[in-house]
Amino acid sequence: MRISTIALANLRRRKGKAVFLMSGIGIGIGTAVALLSLSGSLRDEIGSQLDRFGANIVVTPHSDSLALDYGGISVAGVSFDQHQLSDADVAGISRIRYRKRLSVVAPKLIGTTEVDGRKTLLAGVDFNSELRLKKWWRLTGRPPESPTDVLLGYEIARAVSAIQAVPGSVANADRATSHHAAMPEEIRVTKEKVSLGGREHRISGVIGQTGGPEDRMVFAQLGQVQGLLGRPGQLSVIEVSALCKDCPVEDIVAQIKQELPHANVSAIQQSVRARAEAVDRLSRFSLVVSAVVLAIGALMVFTTMMGAVVERTKEIGVLRAIGFRKTHIIRSLMIEVVIISAAGGVGGWLAGLLAGRLALPYFTEGGAQMELRLSLAVFAVAVAMGTGIISSIYPVLRASRLDPSEAVRYV
Amino acid sequence: MAFVVVENVSKTYSDQESGIGVPVLRAVSTEIAEGEFVSLMGPSGSGKSTLLTILGAMNHPSQGRLLIDGIDVYALSDERRADFRSQYLGFVFQQHHLMPYLNAIENVMLPLATLSMASLEKRRRGLDVLEKVGLAEKAKRLPNQLSGGEQGRLAIARALVNDPPLVLADEPTGTLDTKTGDEIMRVFLDLNARGQTIFMVTHNPENASLAHRVLHIRDGELELATDSRARTASRFSPAI
């Protein structure tokens, strides 16, 4: 016979009340877990979208430029004190402290050239990194392998008659309807070679229409382009993709700036930040709702415990009369509260997780996963126990302060 | 020196509505010797229960002091007095007040729950007292599976398990029929015969007369005590 024996026996005796209290705490915790899991999953989804989005840091040569206009008419810009980027700068980026957070570093040299006699933009890229960065590119054909392989943008490919639409493809058939205007067109590469700056190159593939500048560009191996343009070792831009789900982009930008003082380094975050802010708001809303539901749960525990103290006045009086100290009464009641709260916390965590999983598809664009986070389980049980204990402090202290002579007389 | 010394004990309750003090006990003094069986009689509202709770170290007197085994009980802190109750006193309540969710042996072991004692030792002591009151075979039964007399005996067993020098009983036969009441009184007499000091509040003059001494209380004042050595022992053959 220990004090815990009395607490456990009491729980067994008042099963209904224990289940009621557990449910109260469990609902509060479940709501909190569901909302926090949902906002966590949404945050993760944004993180992966950010990675899919491509580069989130752009490094360009530093130049002090002066925009000139006269009467609202842009005349020209004057650039002076212009620095060049070089292959060595790529190595510099990979030396920063947060280098492990960099998923892709994609250097480029951009210039103009003639493709089958048409003046067009030529980009020299490292295809390994470029294709990892531009995950939204849909290639018809194969990624370039040899130095003389090139990828053509959609508009250029059409202009040099290197592609044909596949008959019967959806976009081709219903191009006029707005519903299908955004649908990708199925194409077939019909030309093998193209002249680039007077030299023949093999068309390895064509990039599907993106609506972006790449539609009007030709992509070739970086070294090849540096040779074609007569700018060996030079770069125009370096795009960097950092794994930025929770990473400090500003810190990475600062580190690159420090490493490349002659370059402009800027983070592209605007589009993602807007959504991240929306998720932050959802997170804050989740916290407020969770707090309200938990407060209701706490109130429920408080009133139930107050009722239990009144109901158990006789019992507490008898225990005090036979030699139980106030601390013994507190311990006995708190053991019950802790057991109920912990069970409510575990139950609430499981229920919240289930509810979150069921609700997730309605809040995301699909593909988002809800992770089983042990930290959330620990948090749920800790908050449940905290809520139970805090809301029971007054009733339990009141019970311990019952005057035993009054309690015995009451009975 | 007497084992229990009640010295000029007064108790005044404050009327909750008017706030006026209502005296319940007025300068009560008495002594109880070790091994003595004393009963207290008096009409309702005379201060019996108040005196009992003061003797039970649960109700601070407004004036006077209580010495048990030479200890000034109300000079102790609240928590120390709880320890004192655990060591020195055994309570038998009128309605028994057994815990309905604990079985007989668990009810008996209740006063031992706060003591640092091996579980096996607690159980052994519990079974010993159950044996004393003739309930060893019903150790696993819940209180509602016992008869009124058995419940009374179980309440006595609980009061004895910590081997207290003084047992306080508040109308232990008040709610029982004559036969069951006699069964309980038989247990008390037998305990007293073995040297247990007992103080019992009762309305029943016959049961009161079984004590060595009967105290009478009226309007908060003790009247002359009756020496009731002429126990009607013929009514009670030894029970345990």
Coordinates of C-alpha atoms in Angstrom, one line a residue, chain B:
Chain B
M1 CA 1.5 11.5 34.9
A2 CA -1.7 10.7 33.0
F3 CA -1.3 9.6 29.4
V4 CA -3.7 12.2 28.1
V5 CA -4.1 15.6 29.8
V6 CA -6.8 18.1 28.8
E7 CA -6.0 21.4 30.4
N8 CA -8.6 24.2 30.5
V9 CA -9.5 23.6 26.8
S10 CA -12.1 26.0 25.4
K11 CA -13.3 26.2 21.8
T12 CA -15.3 29.0 20.3
Y13 CA -16.6 28.9 16.8
S14 CA -17.4 32.0 14.9
D15 CA -21.0 32.2 13.6
Q16 CA -20.7 32.6 9.9
E17 CA -23.7 34.9 9.5
S18 CA -23.3 37.2 12.4
G19 CA -19.6 36.7 13.1
I20 CA -20.4 36.4 16.8
G21 CA -18.3 33.8 18.7
V22 CA -20.2 30.8 19.8
P23 CA -18.5 28.9 22.7
V24 CA -18.7 25.2 22.3
L25 CA -16.3 24.0 25.0
R26 CA -15.7 25.9 28.2
A27 CA -12.5 25.3 30.1
V28 CA -12.7 21.5 29.9
S29 CA -10.1 19.7 31.9
T30 CA -9.7 15.9 32.3
E31 CA -7.1 13.2 32.3
I32 CA -7.0 9.7 30.8
A33 CA -4.6 7.1 32.2
E34 CA -2.8 4.7 30.0
G35 CA -4.9 1.6 29.4
E36 CA -8.1 3.3 30.5
F37 CA -11.4 3.1 28.7
V38 CA -13.3 6.4 28.9
S39 CA -16.6 7.1 27.3
L40 CA -18.1 10.5 26.8
M41 CA -21.9 11.1 26.8
G42 CA -23.9 14.2 26.3
P43 CA -26.8 15.6 24.3
S44 CA -26.5 16.8 20.7
G45 CA -24.6 20.1 20.5
S46 CA -23.1 19.6 23.9
G47 CA -19.5 19.7 22.5
K48 CA -18.8 15.9 22.3
S49 CA -17.5 15.9 18.7
T50 CA -15.5 19.1 19.3
L51 CA -13.8 17.5 22.3
L52 CA -13.2 14.3 20.3
T53 CA -11.6 16.2 17.3
I54 CA -9.4 18.3 19.8
L55 CA -8.3 15.0 21.3
G56 CA -7.7 13.8 17.8
A57 CA -5.1 16.5 17.1
M58 CA -7.3 17.9 14.3
N59 CA -9.0 20.9 15.9
H60 CA -7.0 23.7 17.4
P61 CA -8.5 24.7 20.8
S62 CA -9.2 28.4 21.3
Q63 CA -7.6 28.2 24.7
G64 CA -5.9 25.6 26.9
R65 CA -3.7 22.8 25.8
L66 CA -3.6 19.1 25.2
L67 CA -0.8 16.8 26.3
I68 CA -0.6 13.3 25.0
D69 CA 2.3 11.2 26.2
G70 CA 3.8 14.5 27.5
I71 CA 3.7 16.1 24.0
D72 CA 1.9 19.5 23.7
V73 CA 0.0 18.5 20.6
Y74 CA -1.1 21.9 19.5
A75 CA 2.4 23.3 19.8
L76 CA 3.3 21.1 16.8
S77 CA 3.1 22.4 13.3
D78 CA 0.2 21.2 11.1
E79 CA 2.4 18.6 9.3
R80 CA 4.0 17.4 12.5
R81 CA 0.5 17.0 14.0
A82 CA -0.3 14.8 10.9
D83 CA 2.7 12.7 11.8
F84 CA 1.6 12.6 15.4
R85 CA -1.9 11.4 14.4
S86 CA -0.2 8.7 12.4
Q87 CA 1.9 7.5 15.3
Y88 CA -0.3 8.0 18.3
L89 CA -3.9 7.9 17.3
G90 CA -6.4 5.5 15.8
F91 CA -9.8 6.7 14.7
V92 CA -13.0 4.8 14.5
F93 CA -15.7 6.8 12.8
Q94 CA -19.4 6.5 13.3
Q95 CA -20.1 5.6 9.7
H96 CA -16.8 3.7 9.5
H97 CA -15.8 5.7 6.4
L98 CA -14.1 2.8 4.7
M99 CA -12.8 3.5 1.2
P100 CA -15.3 1.7 -1.0
Y101 CA -12.8 1.1 -3.8
L102 CA -10.2 -0.6 -1.6
N103 CA -10.6 -4.1 -0.4
A104 CA -10.5 -5.0 3.3
I105 CA -6.7 -5.5 3.6
E106 CA -6.1 -2.3 1.6
N107 CA -8.4 -0.3 3.8
V108 CA -6.6 -1.6 6.8
M109 CA -3.2 -0.7 5.4
L110 CA -4.3 2.8 4.5
P111 CA -2.7 4.5 7.6
L112 CA 0.6 2.8 6.6
A113 CA 0.6 4.2 3.1
T114 CA 2.6 7.2 4.1
L115 CA 5.2 5.3 6.1
S116 CA 8.5 4.1 4.6
M117 CA 8.0 0.5 5.3
A118 CA 8.4 -2.6 3.1
S119 CA 5.2 -3.6 1.3
L120 CA 5.5 -7.1 2.7
E121 CA 5.7 -5.7 6.3
K122 CA 2.7 -3.5 5.7
R123 CA 0.7 -6.5 4.4
R124 CA 1.9 -8.6 7.4
R125 CA 0.7 -6.0 9.8
G126 CA -2.6 -5.6 8.0
L127 CA -3.2 -9.3 8.1
D128 CA -2.3 -9.4 11.8
V129 CA -5.0 -6.9 12.7
L130 CA -7.5 -8.4 10.4
E131 CA -6.8 -11.7 12.3
K132 CA -7.3 -9.9 15.6
V133 CA -10.8 -8.7 14.6
G134 CA -11.7 -12.0 12.9
L135 CA -11.6 -10.9 9.3
A136 CA -8.5 -12.5 8.0
E137 CA -10.4 -14.7 5.6
K138 CA -12.2 -11.7 4.1
A139 CA -9.1 -9.7 3.4
K140 CA -9.9 -9.5 -0.3
R141 CA -13.5 -8.4 0.0
L142 CA -14.7 -4.9 -0.7
P143 CA -16.5 -3.1 2.1
N144 CA -19.9 -3.5 0.5
Q145 CA -19.3 -7.3 0.5
L146 CA -19.1 -7.2 4.3
S147 CA -21.9 -7.1 6.9
G148 CA -22.4 -4.0 9.1
G149 CA -20.6 -5.7 12.0
E150 CA -17.8 -6.8 9.8
Q151 CA -17.4 -3.2 8.4
G152 CA -17.3 -1.9 12.0
R153 CA -14.6 -4.5 12.8
L154 CA -12.7 -3.5 9.7
A155 CA -12.8 0.2 10.8
I156 CA -11.4 -0.9 14.1
A157 CA -8.7 -2.9 12.4
R158 CA -7.8 0.2 10.4
A159 CA -7.5 2.2 13.6
L160 CA -5.2 -0.4 15.1
V161 CA -2.9 -1.2 12.3
N162 CA -0.3 1.5 13.2
D163 CA -0.4 0.2 16.8
P164 CA -1.5 3.6 18.3
P165 CA -1.4 4.2 22.0
L166 CA -4.8 5.9 21.9
V167 CA -7.9 4.9 20.0
L168 CA -10.7 7.5 19.5
A169 CA -14.1 6.3 18.6
D170 CA -17.0 8.5 17.5
E171 CA -20.3 6.7 18.2
P172 CA -19.0 3.4 16.7
T173 CA -22.3 1.7 17.3
G174 CA -24.5 4.7 16.5
T175 CA -25.8 3.3 13.2
L176 CA -25.8 -0.4 14.1
D177 CA -28.5 -2.7 15.4
T178 CA -28.1 -4.0 18.9
K179 CA -26.5 -7.3 17.9
T180 CA -24.0 -5.7 15.6
G181 CA -23.3 -2.9 18.1
D182 CA -22.6 -5.5 20.8
E183 CA -20.2 -7.2 18.4
I184 CA -18.3 -4.0 18.1
M185 CA -18.3 -3.2 21.8
R186 CA -17.0 -6.7 22.4
V187 CA -14.0 -5.9 20.2
F188 CA -13.4 -2.7 22.1
L189 CA -13.6 -4.4 25.5
D190 CA -11.2 -7.0 24.4
L191 CA -8.7 -4.5 23.1
N192 CA -9.0 -2.6 26.3
A193 CA -8.4 -5.8 28.2
R194 CA -5.1 -6.1 26.4
G195 CA -4.1 -2.6 27.5
Q196 CA -5.4 -0.4 24.7
T197 CA -6.4 3.1 25.8
I198 CA -9.8 4.0 24.4
F199 CA -11.8 7.2 24.3
M200 CA -15.3 6.7 23.0
V201 CA -18.1 9.2 22.3
T202 CA -21.5 7.5 22.5
H203 CA -25.2 8.2 23.0
N204 CA -25.8 4.7 24.3
P205 CA -25.7 4.6 28.1
E206 CA -25.3 0.9 28.1
N207 CA -22.3 1.0 25.9
A208 CA -21.0 4.0 27.8
S209 CA -21.3 2.0 31.1
L210 CA -18.9 -0.6 29.7
A211 CA -16.0 1.9 30.1
H212 CA -14.0 2.4 33.2
R213 CA -15.3 6.0 33.4
V214 CA -18.1 7.9 31.8
L215 CA -17.7 11.6 31.3
H216 CA -20.8 13.7 30.9
I217 CA -20.8 16.9 28.9
R218 CA -23.5 19.6 28.8
D219 CA -23.3 23.0 27.2
G220 CA -19.6 22.6 26.6
E221 CA -18.8 21.9 30.2
L222 CA -17.8 18.6 31.7
E223 CA -20.0 17.4 34.6
L224 CA -19.0 14.9 37.2
A225 CA -17.7 11.7 35.9
T226 CA -19.3 8.4 36.7
D227 CA -17.1 5.6 37.7
S228 CA -18.7 2.7 35.9
R229 CA -16.5 -0.2 37.0
A230 CA -19.6 -2.3 37.2
R231 CA -19.3 -3.4 33.6
T232 CA -22.0 -5.6 32.5
A233 CA -19.4 -8.2 31.7
S234 CA -22.0 -10.9 31.6
R235 CA -23.3 -9.4 28.3
F236 CA -20.0 -9.9 26.7
S237 CA -17.9 -13.0 26.5
P238 CA -14.5 -12.4 25.0
A239 CA -14.7 -11.9 21.3
I240 CA -11.1 -12.0 20.2

